[in-house]
Structures are given as structure tokens and as C-alpha cells.
PDB file of C-alpha atoms in Angstrom:
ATOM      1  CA  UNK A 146       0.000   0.000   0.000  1.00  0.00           C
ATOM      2  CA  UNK A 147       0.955   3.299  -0.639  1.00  0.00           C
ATOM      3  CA  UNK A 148       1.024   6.213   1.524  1.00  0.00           C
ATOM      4  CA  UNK A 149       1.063  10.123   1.211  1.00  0.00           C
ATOM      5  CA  UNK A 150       3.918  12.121   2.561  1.00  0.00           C
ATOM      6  CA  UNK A 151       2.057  13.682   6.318  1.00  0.00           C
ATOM      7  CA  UNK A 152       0.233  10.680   7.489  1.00  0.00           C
ATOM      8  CA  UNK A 153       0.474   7.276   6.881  1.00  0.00           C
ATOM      9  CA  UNK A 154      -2.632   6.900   5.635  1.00  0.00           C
ATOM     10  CA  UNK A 155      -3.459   4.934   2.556  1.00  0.00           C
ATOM     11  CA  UNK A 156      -3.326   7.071  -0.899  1.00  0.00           C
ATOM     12  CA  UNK A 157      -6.719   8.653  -2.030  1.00  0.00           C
ATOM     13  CA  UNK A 158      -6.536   8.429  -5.522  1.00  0.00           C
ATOM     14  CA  UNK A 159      -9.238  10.573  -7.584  1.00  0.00           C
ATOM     15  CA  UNK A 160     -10.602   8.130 -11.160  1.00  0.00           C
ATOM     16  CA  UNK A 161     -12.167  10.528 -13.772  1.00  0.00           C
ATOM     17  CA  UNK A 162     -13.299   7.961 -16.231  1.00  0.00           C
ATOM     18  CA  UNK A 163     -16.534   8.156 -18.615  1.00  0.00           C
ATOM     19  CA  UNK A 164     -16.747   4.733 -19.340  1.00  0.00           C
ATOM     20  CA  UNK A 165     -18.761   3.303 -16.175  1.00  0.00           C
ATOM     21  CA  UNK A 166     -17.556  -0.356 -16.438  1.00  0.00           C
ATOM     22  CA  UNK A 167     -14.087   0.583 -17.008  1.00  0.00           C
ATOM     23  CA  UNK A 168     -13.729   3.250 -14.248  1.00  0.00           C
ATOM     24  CA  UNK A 169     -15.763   0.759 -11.518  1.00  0.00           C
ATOM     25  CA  UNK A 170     -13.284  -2.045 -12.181  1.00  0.00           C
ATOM     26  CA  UNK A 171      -9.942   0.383 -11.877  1.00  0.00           C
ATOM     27  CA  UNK A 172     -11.777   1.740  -8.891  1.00  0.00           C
ATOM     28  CA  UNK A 173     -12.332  -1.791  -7.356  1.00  0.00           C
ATOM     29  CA  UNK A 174      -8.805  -2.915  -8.369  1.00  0.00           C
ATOM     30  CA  UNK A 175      -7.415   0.352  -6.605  1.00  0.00           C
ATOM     31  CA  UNK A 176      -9.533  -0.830  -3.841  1.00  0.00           C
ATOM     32  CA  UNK A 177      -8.330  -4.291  -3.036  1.00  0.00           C
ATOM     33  CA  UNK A 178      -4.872  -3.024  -3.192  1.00  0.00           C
ATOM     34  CA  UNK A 179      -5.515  -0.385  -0.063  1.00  0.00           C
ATOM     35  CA  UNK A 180      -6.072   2.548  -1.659  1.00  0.00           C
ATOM     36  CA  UNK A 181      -9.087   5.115  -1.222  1.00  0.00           C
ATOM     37  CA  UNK A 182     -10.930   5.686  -4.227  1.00  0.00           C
ATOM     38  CA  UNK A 183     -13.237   8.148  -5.974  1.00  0.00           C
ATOM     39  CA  UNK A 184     -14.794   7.681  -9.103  1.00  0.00           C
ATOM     40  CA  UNK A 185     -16.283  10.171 -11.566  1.00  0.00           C
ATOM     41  CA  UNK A 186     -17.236  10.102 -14.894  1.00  0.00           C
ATOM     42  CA  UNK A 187     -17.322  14.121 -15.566  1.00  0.00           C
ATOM     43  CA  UNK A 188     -14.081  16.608 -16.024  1.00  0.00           C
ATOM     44  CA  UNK A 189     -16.708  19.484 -14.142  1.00  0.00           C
ATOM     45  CA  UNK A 190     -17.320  16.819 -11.481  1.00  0.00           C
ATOM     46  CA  UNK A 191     -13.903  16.165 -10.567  1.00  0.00           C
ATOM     47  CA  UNK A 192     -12.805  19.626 -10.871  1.00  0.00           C
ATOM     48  CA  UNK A 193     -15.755  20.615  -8.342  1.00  0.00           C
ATOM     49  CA  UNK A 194     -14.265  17.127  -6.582  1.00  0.00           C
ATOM     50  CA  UNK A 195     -10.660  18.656  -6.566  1.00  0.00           C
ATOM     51  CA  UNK A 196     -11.400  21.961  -5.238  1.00  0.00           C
ATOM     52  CA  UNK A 197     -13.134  20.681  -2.219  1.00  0.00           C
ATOM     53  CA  UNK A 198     -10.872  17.928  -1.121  1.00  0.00           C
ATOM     54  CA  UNK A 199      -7.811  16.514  -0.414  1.00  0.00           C
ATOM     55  CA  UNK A 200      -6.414  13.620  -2.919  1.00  0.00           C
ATOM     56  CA  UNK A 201      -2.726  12.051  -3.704  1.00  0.00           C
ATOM     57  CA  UNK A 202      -2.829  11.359  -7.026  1.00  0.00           C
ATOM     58  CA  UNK A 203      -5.297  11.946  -9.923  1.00  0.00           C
ATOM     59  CA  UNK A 204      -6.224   9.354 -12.691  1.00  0.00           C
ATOM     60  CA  UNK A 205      -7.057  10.979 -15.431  1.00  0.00           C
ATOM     61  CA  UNK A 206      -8.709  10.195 -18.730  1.00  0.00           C
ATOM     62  CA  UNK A 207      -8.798  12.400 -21.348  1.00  0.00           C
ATOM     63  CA  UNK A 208     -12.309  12.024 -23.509  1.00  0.00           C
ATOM     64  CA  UNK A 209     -14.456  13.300 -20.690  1.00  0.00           C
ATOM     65  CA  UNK A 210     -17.982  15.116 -21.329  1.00  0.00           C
ATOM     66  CA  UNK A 211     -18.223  18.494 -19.888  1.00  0.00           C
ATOM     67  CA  UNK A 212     -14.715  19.123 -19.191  1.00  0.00           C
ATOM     68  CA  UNK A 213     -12.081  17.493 -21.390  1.00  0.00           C
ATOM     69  CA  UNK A 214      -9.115  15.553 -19.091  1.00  0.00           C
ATOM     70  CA  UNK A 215      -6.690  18.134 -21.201  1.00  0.00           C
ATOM     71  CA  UNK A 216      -8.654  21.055 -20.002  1.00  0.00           C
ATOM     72  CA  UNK A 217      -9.040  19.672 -16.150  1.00  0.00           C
ATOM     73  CA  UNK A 218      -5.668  19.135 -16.150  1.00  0.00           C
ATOM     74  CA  UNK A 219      -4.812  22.669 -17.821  1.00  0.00           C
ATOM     75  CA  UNK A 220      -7.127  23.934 -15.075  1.00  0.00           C
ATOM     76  CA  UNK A 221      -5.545  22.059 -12.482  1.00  0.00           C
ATOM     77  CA  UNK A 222      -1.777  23.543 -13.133  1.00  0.00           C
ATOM     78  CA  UNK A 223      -3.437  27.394 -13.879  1.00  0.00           C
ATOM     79  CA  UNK A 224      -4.469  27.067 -10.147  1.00  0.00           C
ATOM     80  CA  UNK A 225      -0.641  26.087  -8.821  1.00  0.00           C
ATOM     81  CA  UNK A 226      -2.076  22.504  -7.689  1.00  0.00           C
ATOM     82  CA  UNK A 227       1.139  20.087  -8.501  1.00  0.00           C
ATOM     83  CA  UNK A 228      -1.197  17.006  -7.479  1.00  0.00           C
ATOM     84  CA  UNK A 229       0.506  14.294  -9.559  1.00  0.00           C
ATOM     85  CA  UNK A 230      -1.966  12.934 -12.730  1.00  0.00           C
ATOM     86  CA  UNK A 231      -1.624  10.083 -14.129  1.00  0.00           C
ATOM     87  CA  UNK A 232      -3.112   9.746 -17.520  1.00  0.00           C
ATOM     88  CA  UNK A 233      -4.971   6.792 -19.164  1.00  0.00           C
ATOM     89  CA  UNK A 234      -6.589   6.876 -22.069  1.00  0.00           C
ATOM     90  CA  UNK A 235      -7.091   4.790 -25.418  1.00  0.00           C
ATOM     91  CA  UNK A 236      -5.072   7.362 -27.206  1.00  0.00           C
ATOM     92  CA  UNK A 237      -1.161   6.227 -28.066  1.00  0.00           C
ATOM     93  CA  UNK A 238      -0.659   9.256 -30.356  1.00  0.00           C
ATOM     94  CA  UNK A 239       2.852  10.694 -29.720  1.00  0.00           C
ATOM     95  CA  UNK A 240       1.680  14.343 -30.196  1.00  0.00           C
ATOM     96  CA  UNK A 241      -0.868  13.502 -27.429  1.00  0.00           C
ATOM     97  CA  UNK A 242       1.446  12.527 -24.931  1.00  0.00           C
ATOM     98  CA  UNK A 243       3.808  14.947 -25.419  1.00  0.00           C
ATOM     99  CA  UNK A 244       0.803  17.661 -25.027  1.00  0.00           C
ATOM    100  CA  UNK A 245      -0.177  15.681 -22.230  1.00  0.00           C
ATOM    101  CA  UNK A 246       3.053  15.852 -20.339  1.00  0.00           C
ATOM    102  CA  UNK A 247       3.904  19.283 -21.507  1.00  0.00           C
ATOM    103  CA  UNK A 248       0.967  21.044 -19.460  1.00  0.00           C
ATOM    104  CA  UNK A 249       1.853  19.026 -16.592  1.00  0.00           C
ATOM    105  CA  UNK A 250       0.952  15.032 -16.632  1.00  0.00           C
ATOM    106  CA  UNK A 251       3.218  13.169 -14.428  1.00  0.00           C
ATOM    107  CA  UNK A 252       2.797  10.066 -16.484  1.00  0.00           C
ATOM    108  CA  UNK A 253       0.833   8.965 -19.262  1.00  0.00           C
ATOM    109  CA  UNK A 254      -0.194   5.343 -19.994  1.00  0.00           C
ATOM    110  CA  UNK A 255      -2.728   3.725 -22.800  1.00  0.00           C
ATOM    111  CA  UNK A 256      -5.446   1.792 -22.024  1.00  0.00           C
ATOM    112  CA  UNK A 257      -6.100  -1.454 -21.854  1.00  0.00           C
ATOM    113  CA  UNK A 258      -3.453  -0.689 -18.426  1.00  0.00           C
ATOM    114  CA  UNK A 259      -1.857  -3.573 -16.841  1.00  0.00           C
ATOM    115  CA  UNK A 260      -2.487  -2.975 -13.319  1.00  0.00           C
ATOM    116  CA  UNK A 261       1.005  -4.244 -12.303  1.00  0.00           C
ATOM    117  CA  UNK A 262       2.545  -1.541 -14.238  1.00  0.00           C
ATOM    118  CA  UNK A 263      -0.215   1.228 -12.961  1.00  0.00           C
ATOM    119  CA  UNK A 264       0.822   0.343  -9.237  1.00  0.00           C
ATOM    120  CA  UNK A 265       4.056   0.689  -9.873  1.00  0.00           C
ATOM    121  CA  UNK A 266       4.162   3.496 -11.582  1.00  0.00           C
ATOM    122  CA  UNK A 267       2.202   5.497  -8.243  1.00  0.00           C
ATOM    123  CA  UNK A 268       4.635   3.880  -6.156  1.00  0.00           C
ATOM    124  CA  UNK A 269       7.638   5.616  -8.055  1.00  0.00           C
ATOM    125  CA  UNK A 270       5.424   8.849  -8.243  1.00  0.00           C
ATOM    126  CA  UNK A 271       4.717   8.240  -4.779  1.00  0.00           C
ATOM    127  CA  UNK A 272       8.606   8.333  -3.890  1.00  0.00           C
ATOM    128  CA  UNK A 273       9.404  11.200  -5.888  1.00  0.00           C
ATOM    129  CA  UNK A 274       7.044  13.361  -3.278  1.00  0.00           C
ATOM    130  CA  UNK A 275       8.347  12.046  -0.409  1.00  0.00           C
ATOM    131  CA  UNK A 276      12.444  12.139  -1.230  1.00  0.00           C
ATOM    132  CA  UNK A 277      14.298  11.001   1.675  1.00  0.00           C
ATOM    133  CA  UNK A 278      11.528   9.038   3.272  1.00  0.00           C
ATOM    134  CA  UNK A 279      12.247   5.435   4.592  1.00  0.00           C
ATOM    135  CA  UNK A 280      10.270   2.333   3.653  1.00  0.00           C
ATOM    136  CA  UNK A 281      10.160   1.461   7.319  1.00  0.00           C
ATOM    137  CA  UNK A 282       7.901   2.072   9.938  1.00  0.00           C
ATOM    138  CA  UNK A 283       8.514   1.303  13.286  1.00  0.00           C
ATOM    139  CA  UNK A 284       6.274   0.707  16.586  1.00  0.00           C
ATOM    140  CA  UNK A 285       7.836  -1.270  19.326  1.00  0.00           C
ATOM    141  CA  UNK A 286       8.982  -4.546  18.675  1.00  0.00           C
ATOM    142  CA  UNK A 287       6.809  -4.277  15.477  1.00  0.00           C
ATOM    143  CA  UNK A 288       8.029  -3.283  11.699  1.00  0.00           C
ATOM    144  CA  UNK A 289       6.539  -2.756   8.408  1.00  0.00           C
ATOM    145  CA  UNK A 290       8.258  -2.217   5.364  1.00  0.00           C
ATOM    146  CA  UNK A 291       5.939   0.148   3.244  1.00  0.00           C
ATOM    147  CA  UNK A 292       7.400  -1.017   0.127  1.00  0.00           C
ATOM    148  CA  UNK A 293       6.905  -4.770   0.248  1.00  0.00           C
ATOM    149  CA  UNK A 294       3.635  -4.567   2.675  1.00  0.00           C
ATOM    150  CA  UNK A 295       5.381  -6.994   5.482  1.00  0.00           C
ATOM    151  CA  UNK A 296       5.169  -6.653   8.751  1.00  0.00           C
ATOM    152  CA  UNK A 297       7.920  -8.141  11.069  1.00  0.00           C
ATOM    153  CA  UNK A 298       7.801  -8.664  14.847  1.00  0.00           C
ATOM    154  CA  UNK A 299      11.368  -8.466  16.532  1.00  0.00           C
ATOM    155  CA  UNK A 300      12.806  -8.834  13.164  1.00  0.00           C
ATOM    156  CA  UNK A 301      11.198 -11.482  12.004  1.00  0.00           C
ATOM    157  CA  UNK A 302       8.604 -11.325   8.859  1.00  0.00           C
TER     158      UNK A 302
END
């Protein structure tokens, strides 16, 4: 599980995906693997989303009604918010990504996603916000590495 850099709390990851099916299975996927999900399928309802709460990472497609990913993300950088997005979307077109990465994507990744690769890919945008951090937590005789998910009691797993 990851973790955000002031608490260790497990990540709360904002989906904006129009595709229902799609978006509920990333979102239940996200789930199982400790994270702390919200789904929408609108770019205006996950701006209005983003301006009222708190969230580690944002998944982002781009083909949204109301509010194109592009222009929520645009949006997102005008306001000085470095929130990391990741997007996914069906489009591999080079002069997409490059946009997409220009106004401020983190990372950028075409659909179908292999979930292995989309977990690690938070977990090294996860490090890169908290530099310095270590992977071990401490309480007591107890131990858990936050980069394997093992716990070990006097230093045994």
C-alpha cells in the first residue's frame, strides 16, 4: 500500500473515467490493493471534486464530457495545484502525450493498463514526493516495510 507524505494513511486516488464499467473495475482494483478511491465520470465533477478535497494522485482520462481531461488538467496547473496525474486513455498518439506531459501530466499510460505496471508506476510517483523518506515504519517490537507490505515482529517477517 501506498502512503502520502504527512500521514500514513493509505493514498486517495481521484478516477475521472466516462466509461462506467471501465472506471468501476480500476476503482475496485485500486480498492483491493488499499487505496481510497473516488470515481467520476465528468471533467466538471472532478474539478468541483478537486477543489473541495484533499487527494494524492489523480487518474485521469482524457475524452471526458463536460470538461475534457486536457482542459481539467490545464485547469488544475493554472491554479498552482502540482497534485501528480496520471493519464490513461485509449489514445497512443505521440503528439498527445507529449501535449499531455507538456501542461503538466506526471505520467501517461494507454489503455487497456496492466495494473502491475499502474501500481508501480504510483509507487515511483509516490517516492518522488516524499524524497528522503524510509520504507520502514517502526512501533515497538513491530516493523513494516511500506514497500513490500510486510510486517515483522522483533525482526522477524
Amino acid at each position: 500500500m501506498l502512503h502520502s507524505q504527512r500521514t500514513l494513511h493509505p493514498m486517495k486516488i481521484l478516477v475521472v473515467e466516462d466509461h462506467l464499467e471501465l472506471g468501476q473495475s480500476l476503482a475496485e482494483l485500486l480498492r483491493q490493493n488499499g487505496f481510497v478511491v473516488d470515481l467520476v465520470e465528468r471533467g466538471d465533477a472532478a474539478d468541483q471534486l478537486l477543489g473541495q478535497g484533499h487527494y494524492d494522485l489523480l487518474l485521469l482520462d482524457l475524452n471526458l464530457p463536460q470538461m475534457s481531461g486536457k482542459a481539467l488538467l490545464r485547469r488544475l496547473r493554472e491554479r498552482g495545484d502540482a497534485l501528480p496525474v496520471i493519464i490513461l486513455t485509449a489514445s497512443d498518439s505521440m503528439d498527445q502525450k507529449v501535449l499531455c506531459l507538456e501542461i503538466g501530466a506526471d505520467d501517461y499510460l494507454v489503455k487497456p493498463v496492466d495494473i502491475r505496471e499502474l501500481l508501480a508506476r504510483m509507487q515511483a510517483i509516490a517516492r518522488r514526493q516524499m524524497p528522503g523518506r524510509e520504507n520502514l515504519v517502526r512501533c515497538g517490537n513491530l516493523q513494516l516495510d511500506l514497500r513490500t507490505r510486510l510486517f515483522a515482529v522483533q525482526g522477524e517477517a
